[in-house]
Coordinates of C-alpha atoms in Angstrom, one line a residue:
X1 CA 0.0 0.0 0.0
X2 CA 1.4 3.5 -0.9
X3 CA 0.4 6.8 0.7
X4 CA 2.6 9.0 -1.5
X5 CA 1.4 12.4 -2.7
X6 CA 3.0 14.5 -5.4
X7 CA 2.6 17.7 -3.3
X8 CA 4.4 16.0 -0.3
X9 CA 7.3 14.2 -2.0
X10 CA 9.8 16.7 -0.8
X11 CA 8.8 16.5 2.9
X12 CA 11.6 14.7 4.7
X13 CA 9.2 13.4 7.4
X14 CA 7.1 11.8 4.7
X15 CA 10.2 10.0 3.3
X16 CA 11.1 8.7 6.8
X17 CA 7.7 7.3 7.5
X18 CA 7.3 5.8 4.1
X19 CA 10.4 3.8 4.8
X20 CA 9.4 3.0 8.4
X21 CA 5.9 1.8 7.2
X22 CA 7.4 -0.5 4.6
X23 CA 9.9 -2.0 7.0
X24 CA 7.4 -2.5 9.8
X25 CA 4.8 -4.0 7.4
X26 CA 7.4 -6.6 6.3
X27 CA 8.0 -7.5 10.0
X28 CA 4.2 -7.8 10.6
X29 CA 3.7 -10.1 7.7
X30 CA 6.6 -12.4 8.7
X31 CA 5.7 -12.1 12.4
X32 CA 9.3 -10.8 13.1
X33 CA 8.6 -9.5 16.6
X34 CA 11.3 -7.9 18.9
X35 CA 12.5 -10.6 21.3
X36 CA 15.4 -9.0 23.2
X37 CA 15.1 -6.2 25.7
X38 CA 17.2 -3.9 23.4
X39 CA 14.9 -4.6 20.4
X40 CA 11.8 -3.8 22.5
X41 CA 13.4 -0.6 23.9
X42 CA 14.3 0.5 20.4
X43 CA 10.8 -0.1 19.1
X44 CA 9.3 1.8 22.0
X45 CA 11.6 4.7 21.3
X46 CA 10.3 4.7 17.7
X47 CA 6.7 4.7 19.0
X48 CA 7.4 7.7 21.2
X49 CA 9.0 9.6 18.4
X50 CA 6.1 8.8 16.1
X51 CA 3.6 10.1 18.6
X52 CA 5.6 13.4 19.0
X53 CA 5.8 13.8 15.2
X54 CA 2.0 13.1 14.9
X55 CA 1.3 15.9 17.5
X56 CA 3.4 18.4 15.6
X57 CA 2.6 17.5 12.1
X58 CA -0.1 19.4 10.2
X59 CA 0.2 17.9 6.7
X60 CA -2.6 15.4 6.2
X61 CA -0.7 13.0 3.9
X62 CA 2.2 12.8 6.4
X63 CA -0.2 12.3 9.3
X64 CA -1.8 9.3 7.5
X65 CA 1.7 7.7 7.1
X66 CA 2.5 8.3 10.8
X67 CA -0.8 6.8 12.0
X68 CA -0.4 3.7 9.8
X69 CA 3.2 3.2 10.9
X70 CA 2.3 3.8 14.6
X71 CA -0.5 1.2 14.4
X72 CA 1.9 -1.4 13.0
X73 CA 4.6 -0.6 15.5
X74 CA 2.2 -1.0 18.4
X75 CA 0.9 -4.2 16.9
X76 CA 4.5 -5.7 17.1
X77 CA 4.4 -5.1 20.9
X78 CA 0.9 -6.7 21.3
X79 CA 0.8 -9.2 24.2
X80 CA -0.6 -12.0 22.1
X81 CA 2.6 -12.0 20.0
X82 CA 4.5 -13.1 23.1
X83 CA 2.3 -16.2 23.7
X84 CA 4.1 -19.5 23.2
X85 CA 3.6 -21.0 19.8
X86 CA 1.9 -24.0 21.2
X87 CA -0.9 -21.8 22.7
X88 CA -1.2 -19.8 19.5
X89 CA -1.7 -23.1 17.6
X90 CA -4.5 -24.2 19.9
X91 CA -6.2 -20.7 19.7
X92 CA -6.0 -20.8 15.9
X93 CA -7.6 -24.2 15.7
X94 CA -10.3 -23.3 18.2
X95 CA -11.2 -20.2 16.2
X96 CA -11.2 -22.0 12.9
X97 CA -13.4 -24.8 14.1
X98 CA -15.9 -22.3 15.6
X99 CA -16.8 -21.1 12.1
X100 CA -20.3 -21.2 10.7
X101 CA -19.9 -24.5 8.9
X102 CA -19.1 -27.7 10.8
X103 CA -19.0 -30.1 7.9
X104 CA -15.4 -31.1 6.9
X105 CA -14.1 -27.9 8.5
X106 CA -11.3 -27.4 7.7
X107 CA -10.3 -29.8 4.9
X108 CA -9.7 -30.3 1.2
X109 CA -12.2 -31.2 -1.5
X110 CA -12.0 -32.4 -5.1
X111 CA -15.1 -32.3 -7.3
X112 CA -14.5 -32.3 -11.1
X113 CA -17.1 -30.8 -13.4
X114 CA -17.7 -32.8 -16.6
X115 CA -19.7 -29.9 -18.0
X116 CA -16.8 -27.5 -17.4
X117 CA -13.5 -29.1 -18.4
X118 CA -11.5 -26.0 -17.4
X119 CA -12.5 -26.6 -13.7
X120 CA -11.3 -30.3 -13.7
X121 CA -8.3 -31.2 -11.7
X122 CA -8.9 -28.2 -9.4
X123 CA -8.7 -28.7 -5.7
X124 CA -10.5 -26.6 -3.1
X125 CA -11.3 -26.5 0.5
X126 CA -10.8 -24.3 3.6
X127 CA -7.3 -25.7 4.1
X128 CA -6.2 -23.8 1.0
X129 CA -8.0 -20.7 2.0
X130 CA -5.9 -20.4 5.2
X131 CA -2.7 -20.5 3.2
X132 CA -3.7 -17.3 1.3
X133 CA -4.2 -15.0 4.3
X134 CA -0.6 -14.3 5.5
X135 CA 2.7 -16.0 6.0
X136 CA 1.8 -17.0 9.6
X137 CA -1.6 -18.5 8.6
X138 CA 0.1 -20.3 5.8
X139 CA 2.7 -21.8 8.1
X140 CA 0.0 -22.8 10.6
X141 CA -2.2 -24.4 7.9
X142 CA 0.7 -26.4 6.5
X143 CA 2.0 -27.5 9.8
X144 CA -1.3 -28.5 11.4
X145 CA -2.2 -32.2 10.6
X146 CA -5.9 -31.6 11.5
X147 CA -6.3 -29.1 8.7
X148 CA -5.5 -31.8 6.1
X149 CA -7.4 -34.7 7.8
X150 CA -10.8 -34.1 6.2
X151 CA -10.9 -35.4 2.6
X152 CA -13.9 -35.0 0.3
X153 CA -13.5 -36.7 -3.1
X154 CA -16.2 -36.9 -5.8
X155 CA -15.8 -39.1 -8.9
X156 CA -18.2 -38.2 -11.7
X157 CA -19.5 -40.7 -14.2
X158 CA -16.7 -41.2 -16.8
X159 CA -18.1 -39.0 -19.6
X160 CA -15.1 -36.8 -19.8
X161 CA -12.9 -37.1 -22.9
X162 CA -10.5 -40.1 -22.5
X163 CA -7.4 -38.0 -23.0
X164 CA -8.4 -35.9 -19.9
X165 CA -9.3 -38.8 -17.5
X166 CA -5.8 -40.0 -16.7
X167 CA -4.2 -36.6 -16.2
X168 CA -7.1 -35.5 -14.1
X169 CA -6.9 -38.5 -11.8
X170 CA -3.1 -38.4 -11.7
X171 CA -3.3 -34.8 -10.3
X172 CA -5.7 -36.0 -7.6
X173 CA -3.6 -39.0 -6.7
X174 CA -0.4 -36.9 -6.3
X175 CA -2.3 -34.3 -4.3
X176 CA -3.8 -37.0 -2.0
X177 CA -0.4 -38.3 -1.3
X178 CA 0.7 -34.9 -0.2
X179 CA -2.4 -34.5 2.0
X180 CA -1.7 -37.9 3.6
X181 CA 1.8 -36.6 4.5
X182 CA 0.3 -33.3 5.8
X183 CA -2.2 -35.2 8.0
X184 CA 0.7 -36.7 10.0
X185 CA 0.7 -40.0 11.7
X186 CA -1.8 -39.6 14.5
X187 CA -4.6 -37.2 13.5
X188 CA -8.0 -38.8 12.9
X189 CA -9.1 -38.7 9.3
X190 CA -12.6 -38.0 8.1
X191 CA -13.3 -39.2 4.6
X192 CA -16.2 -38.6 2.2
X193 CA -16.3 -40.4 -1.2
X194 CA -18.9 -40.0 -3.9
X195 CA -19.0 -42.3 -6.9
X196 CA -21.5 -41.0 -9.4
X197 CA -21.8 -44.3 -11.2
X198 CA -24.7 -46.4 -12.4
X199 CA -25.4 -50.2 -12.1
X200 CA -22.8 -52.5 -13.4
X201 CA -20.4 -49.7 -14.4
X202 CA -16.9 -50.5 -13.5
X203 CA -14.9 -48.0 -11.5
X204 CA -12.1 -46.6 -13.6
X205 CA -8.5 -47.8 -12.8
X206 CA -7.4 -44.2 -12.0
X207 CA -10.3 -43.8 -9.5
X208 CA -9.4 -47.1 -7.9
X209 CA -5.8 -45.9 -7.5
X210 CA -7.1 -42.9 -5.6
X211 CA -9.3 -45.1 -3.4
X212 CA -6.3 -47.3 -2.7
X213 CA -4.2 -44.3 -1.8
X214 CA -6.9 -43.3 0.7
X215 CA -6.9 -46.8 2.2
X216 CA -3.2 -46.4 3.0
X217 CA -4.4 -44.5 6.1
X218 CA -7.5 -46.5 6.9
X219 CA -6.1 -47.2 10.3
X220 CA -6.8 -43.5 11.2
X221 CA -10.2 -43.1 9.6
X222 CA -12.7 -41.8 12.2
X223 CA -15.7 -41.1 9.9
X224 CA -16.5 -42.5 6.5
X225 CA -19.3 -41.3 4.2
X226 CA -19.6 -43.3 1.0
X227 CA -22.1 -42.2 -1.6
X228 CA -22.2 -44.8 -4.4
X229 CA -24.4 -42.8 -6.8
X230 CA -27.2 -44.5 -8.7
X231 CA -25.9 -48.0 -8.3
X232 CA -28.3 -50.4 -6.7
X233 CA -25.5 -52.4 -5.0
X234 CA -22.4 -51.4 -3.2
X235 CA -19.4 -51.5 -5.6
X236 CA -17.8 -54.9 -5.4
X237 CA -14.5 -53.4 -6.5
X238 CA -14.3 -51.4 -3.3
X239 CA -14.9 -54.5 -1.3
X240 CA -12.1 -56.1 -3.4
X241 CA -9.8 -53.3 -2.2
X242 CA -10.7 -54.0 1.4
X243 CA -10.0 -57.7 0.8
X244 CA -6.6 -57.0 -0.8
X245 CA -5.5 -54.7 2.0
X246 CA -6.6 -57.2 4.7
X247 CA -4.7 -59.9 2.9
X248 CA -1.5 -58.0 3.1
X249 CA -1.9 -57.6 6.9
X250 CA -4.5 -60.1 8.1
X251 CA -3.7 -59.6 11.8
X252 CA -4.3 -55.8 11.8
X253 CA -7.8 -54.4 11.9
X254 CA -8.6 -52.5 8.7
X255 CA -10.6 -49.6 10.4
X256 CA -9.7 -49.8 14.1
X257 CA -10.9 -46.3 15.0
X258 CA -13.9 -45.9 12.7
X259 CA -16.9 -44.6 14.7
X260 CA -19.3 -43.1 12.1
X261 CA -20.3 -44.8 8.8
X262 CA -22.7 -43.5 6.2
X263 CA -23.5 -45.5 3.1
X264 CA -25.7 -43.4 0.7
X265 CA -27.2 -43.8 -2.7
X266 CA -29.3 -41.7 -5.0
X267 CA -32.9 -42.6 -5.8
X268 CA -35.2 -44.6 -3.7
X269 CA -37.6 -46.1 -6.3
X270 CA -35.9 -49.5 -5.9
X271 CA -35.0 -51.3 -2.7
X272 CA -31.2 -51.7 -2.6
X273 CA -29.8 -55.2 -2.2
X274 CA -27.0 -54.2 0.2
X275 CA -25.3 -57.2 1.9
X276 CA -23.5 -56.1 5.0
X277 CA -21.7 -59.4 5.7
X278 CA -18.9 -59.2 3.1
X279 CA -18.2 -55.6 4.1
X280 CA -19.0 -55.3 7.8
X281 CA -16.5 -57.9 8.7
X282 CA -13.8 -55.2 8.4
X283 CA -15.6 -52.6 10.5
X284 CA -15.3 -52.3 14.3
X285 CA -18.4 -51.8 16.5
X286 CA -19.7 -48.4 15.3
X287 CA -21.3 -45.6 17.2
X288 CA -23.3 -44.1 14.3
X289 CA -24.6 -45.9 11.2
X290 CA -26.6 -44.6 8.2
X291 CA -27.4 -47.2 5.5
X292 CA -29.9 -47.7 2.7
X293 CA -31.1 -51.1 3.8
X294 CA -30.8 -53.7 6.5
X295 CA -31.9 -57.3 6.5
X296 CA -32.7 -59.3 9.6
X297 CA -30.2 -61.9 8.5
X298 CA -27.3 -59.4 8.0
X299 CA -24.4 -60.2 10.3
X300 CA -23.0 -57.1 11.9
X301 CA -22.0 -56.0 15.4
X302 CA -24.3 -53.3 16.7
X303 CA -23.6 -53.6 20.4
X304 CA -22.1 -50.2 20.8
X305 CA -24.3 -48.4 18.3
X306 CA -25.9 -45.1 19.5
X307 CA -27.5 -43.9 16.4
X308 CA -29.0 -45.9 13.5
X309 CA -30.7 -44.7 10.3
X310 CA -32.1 -47.3 7.9
X311 CA -34.1 -46.4 4.8
X312 CA -35.6 -49.9 4.4
X313 CA -35.6 -52.5 7.2
X314 CA -36.5 -56.1 6.2
X315 CA -37.4 -58.0 9.3
X316 CA -40.3 -59.5 11.3
X317 CA -40.4 -57.0 14.1
X318 CA -38.6 -54.0 15.5
X319 CA -37.8 -56.2 18.5
X320 CA -35.3 -58.2 16.5
X321 CA -33.4 -55.1 15.6
X322 CA -33.5 -53.5 19.1
X323 CA -32.3 -56.8 20.6
X324 CA -29.1 -56.4 18.5
X325 CA -28.6 -52.7 19.6
X326 CA -28.6 -52.6 23.4
X327 CA -26.9 -49.2 23.4
X328 CA -29.1 -47.5 20.8
X329 CA -30.5 -44.0 21.6
X330 CA -31.8 -42.8 18.3
X331 CA -33.4 -44.9 15.6
X332 CA -34.8 -43.7 12.2
X333 CA -36.4 -46.2 9.8
X334 CA -37.7 -45.2 6.5
X335 CA -40.1 -48.1 6.2
X336 CA -40.4 -51.8 7.2
X337 CA -40.4 -54.2 4.3
X338 CA -43.6 -56.2 3.9
X339 CA -43.9 -60.0 4.2
X340 CA -42.8 -60.7 0.7
X341 CA -39.6 -58.8 1.0
X342 CA -38.3 -60.3 4.2
X343 CA -37.3 -63.8 5.3
X344 CA -40.3 -66.0 6.4
X345 CA -38.5 -67.5 9.3
X346 CA -39.0 -66.1 12.8
X347 CA -36.6 -66.4 15.6
X348 CA -37.9 -67.7 19.0
X349 CA -36.3 -64.7 20.7
X350 CA -38.4 -62.4 18.6
X351 CA -41.6 -63.6 20.3
X352 CA -40.3 -62.4 23.7
X353 CA -41.0 -58.8 24.7
X354 CA -37.9 -56.6 24.8
X355 CA -37.8 -53.6 27.1
X356 CA -35.1 -51.4 25.6
X357 CA -33.4 -49.4 28.3
X358 CA -31.9 -46.5 26.2
X359 CA -33.9 -45.6 23.1
X360 CA -35.4 -42.2 23.6
X361 CA -36.0 -41.1 20.0
X362 CA -37.8 -43.0 17.2
X363 CA -38.7 -41.9 13.7
X364 CA -40.6 -43.8 11.1
X365 CA -40.5 -42.2 7.7
X366 CA -43.6 -43.7 6.1
X367 CA -46.3 -46.1 7.0
X368 CA -47.7 -47.1 3.6
X369 CA -48.9 -50.0 1.6
X370 CA -45.6 -51.9 2.1
X371 CA -45.4 -51.5 5.8
X372 CA -45.5 -54.9 7.4
X373 CA -48.0 -55.7 10.1
X374 CA -46.5 -56.9 13.4
X375 CA -43.6 -54.5 13.2
X376 CA -44.4 -53.2 16.7
X377 CA -45.0 -56.5 18.3
X378 CA -43.0 -57.5 21.4
X379 CA -41.5 -54.0 21.7
X380 CA -41.5 -51.9 24.9
X381 CA -39.8 -48.5 25.0
X382 CA -40.1 -47.0 28.5
X383 CA -37.5 -44.3 27.9
X384 CA -39.1 -43.1 24.7
X385 CA -39.5 -39.3 24.6
X386 CA -39.7 -38.3 21.0
X387 CA -41.8 -40.2 18.4
X388 CA -42.3 -39.1 14.8
X389 CA -44.4 -41.2 12.4
X390 CA -45.5 -40.3 8.9
X391 CA -48.6 -42.0 7.4
X392 CA -49.4 -42.2 3.6
X393 CA -52.9 -40.9 3.2
X394 CA -55.1 -40.8 0.1
X395 CA -54.6 -37.8 -2.1
X396 CA -56.6 -35.0 -0.5
X397 CA -57.6 -37.2 2.4
X398 CA -57.0 -36.6 6.1
X399 CA -57.4 -40.1 7.4
X400 CA -55.3 -43.2 6.9
X401 CA -56.6 -45.9 4.5
X402 CA -58.3 -48.9 6.1
X403 CA -55.4 -51.2 5.3
X404 CA -53.0 -48.9 7.3
X405 CA -55.1 -48.8 10.5
X406 CA -53.7 -52.1 11.8
X407 CA -50.1 -50.9 12.0
X408 CA -51.3 -47.7 13.7
X409 CA -53.3 -49.7 16.2
X410 CA -50.2 -51.8 16.9
X411 CA -48.2 -48.6 17.4
X412 CA -50.7 -47.3 19.9
X413 CA -50.6 -50.6 21.8
X414 CA -46.7 -50.4 21.8
X415 CA -46.9 -46.9 23.4
X416 CA -49.4 -48.0 26.0
X417 CA -47.3 -51.1 26.8
X418 CA -44.2 -48.9 27.1
X419 CA -45.8 -46.5 29.6
X420 CA -43.5 -43.8 28.2
X421 CA -43.8 -40.0 28.5
X422 CA -43.7 -38.3 25.1
X423 CA -42.7 -34.7 24.7

């Protein structure tokens, strides 16, 4: 920034403070603070001189220079600049994480645009924004592993020109390697992957390379969100990557610290055939789980689960699910599959009433034609406080159809049996 004026170029005081301003601004940007007592005494003497010159100066242009220089000089003596670097690191992280957005904050993101080739290969995210502010912020952002431990990758359907696909993914792969190094060896990693593919479409080799690179730090994954696009089934190639990594180190858990898992897909006009067995054998007991579908026969450890969201549950009764989730506090089910969509066998334990000790929130997305009768049988929820149920009514009608009254009566009986107090 320059404050020069043609009418004041000959003023010696202006020349002095132009130089002082430039030198002090350089120190501010590099955080070159006075450390020794002699340096601090010299800077205080400059401040005293600047205040005297300001009192005696009548030229507006010179006064502006003196004020700006004085502000910078006093900033160099600010108490916060004398805090230990470790405390400054903590303050910086607390302020950054207290921002308006809490999703992947801070972090890096890659989302190519097939409709805008000029934007492909571009990387964005708050981690980069911090490197643009000043030298100190840049050093902080580059040195803080937590700033590089949230990775959001989106792979579009392969409709880009073939000559662009390899170079695009090569850039992502090289960048991810750098981010893995920046994330250090101990910081928990949050990962979000979106595959915008359709059924039976193979994942490109370059995209598989990127996923394999991410898996190199799977032992530090804390949360995983996997959106597998329009595919009806979870990509078998991803499970193959899990198998290959496990084969290289069969005694080491693949995701030892994973707590939160979300498996998402676009479109709900078809019930997804998601088999948890082949994939969930690699996951530890989770705290939060969001999945498109869950079958009564799926083998998975839900003992420590606090929060469960299932779009379609195929089972005889909610009791069977709750029996597998003794720690569950919040449950959201889109719908219960009807009799033709679930297994006809019934476990003897499902005929025994289960009184769940922890569940306090229950949401059922839709009671419609495919909602199975008996879903509320043998269920007792004494701690239930919040209940939200949606009912499909006839168009323009206000009452539930006759065929839906049985599930609602069963729901009423479950509430009465639970003797709970709803808010």
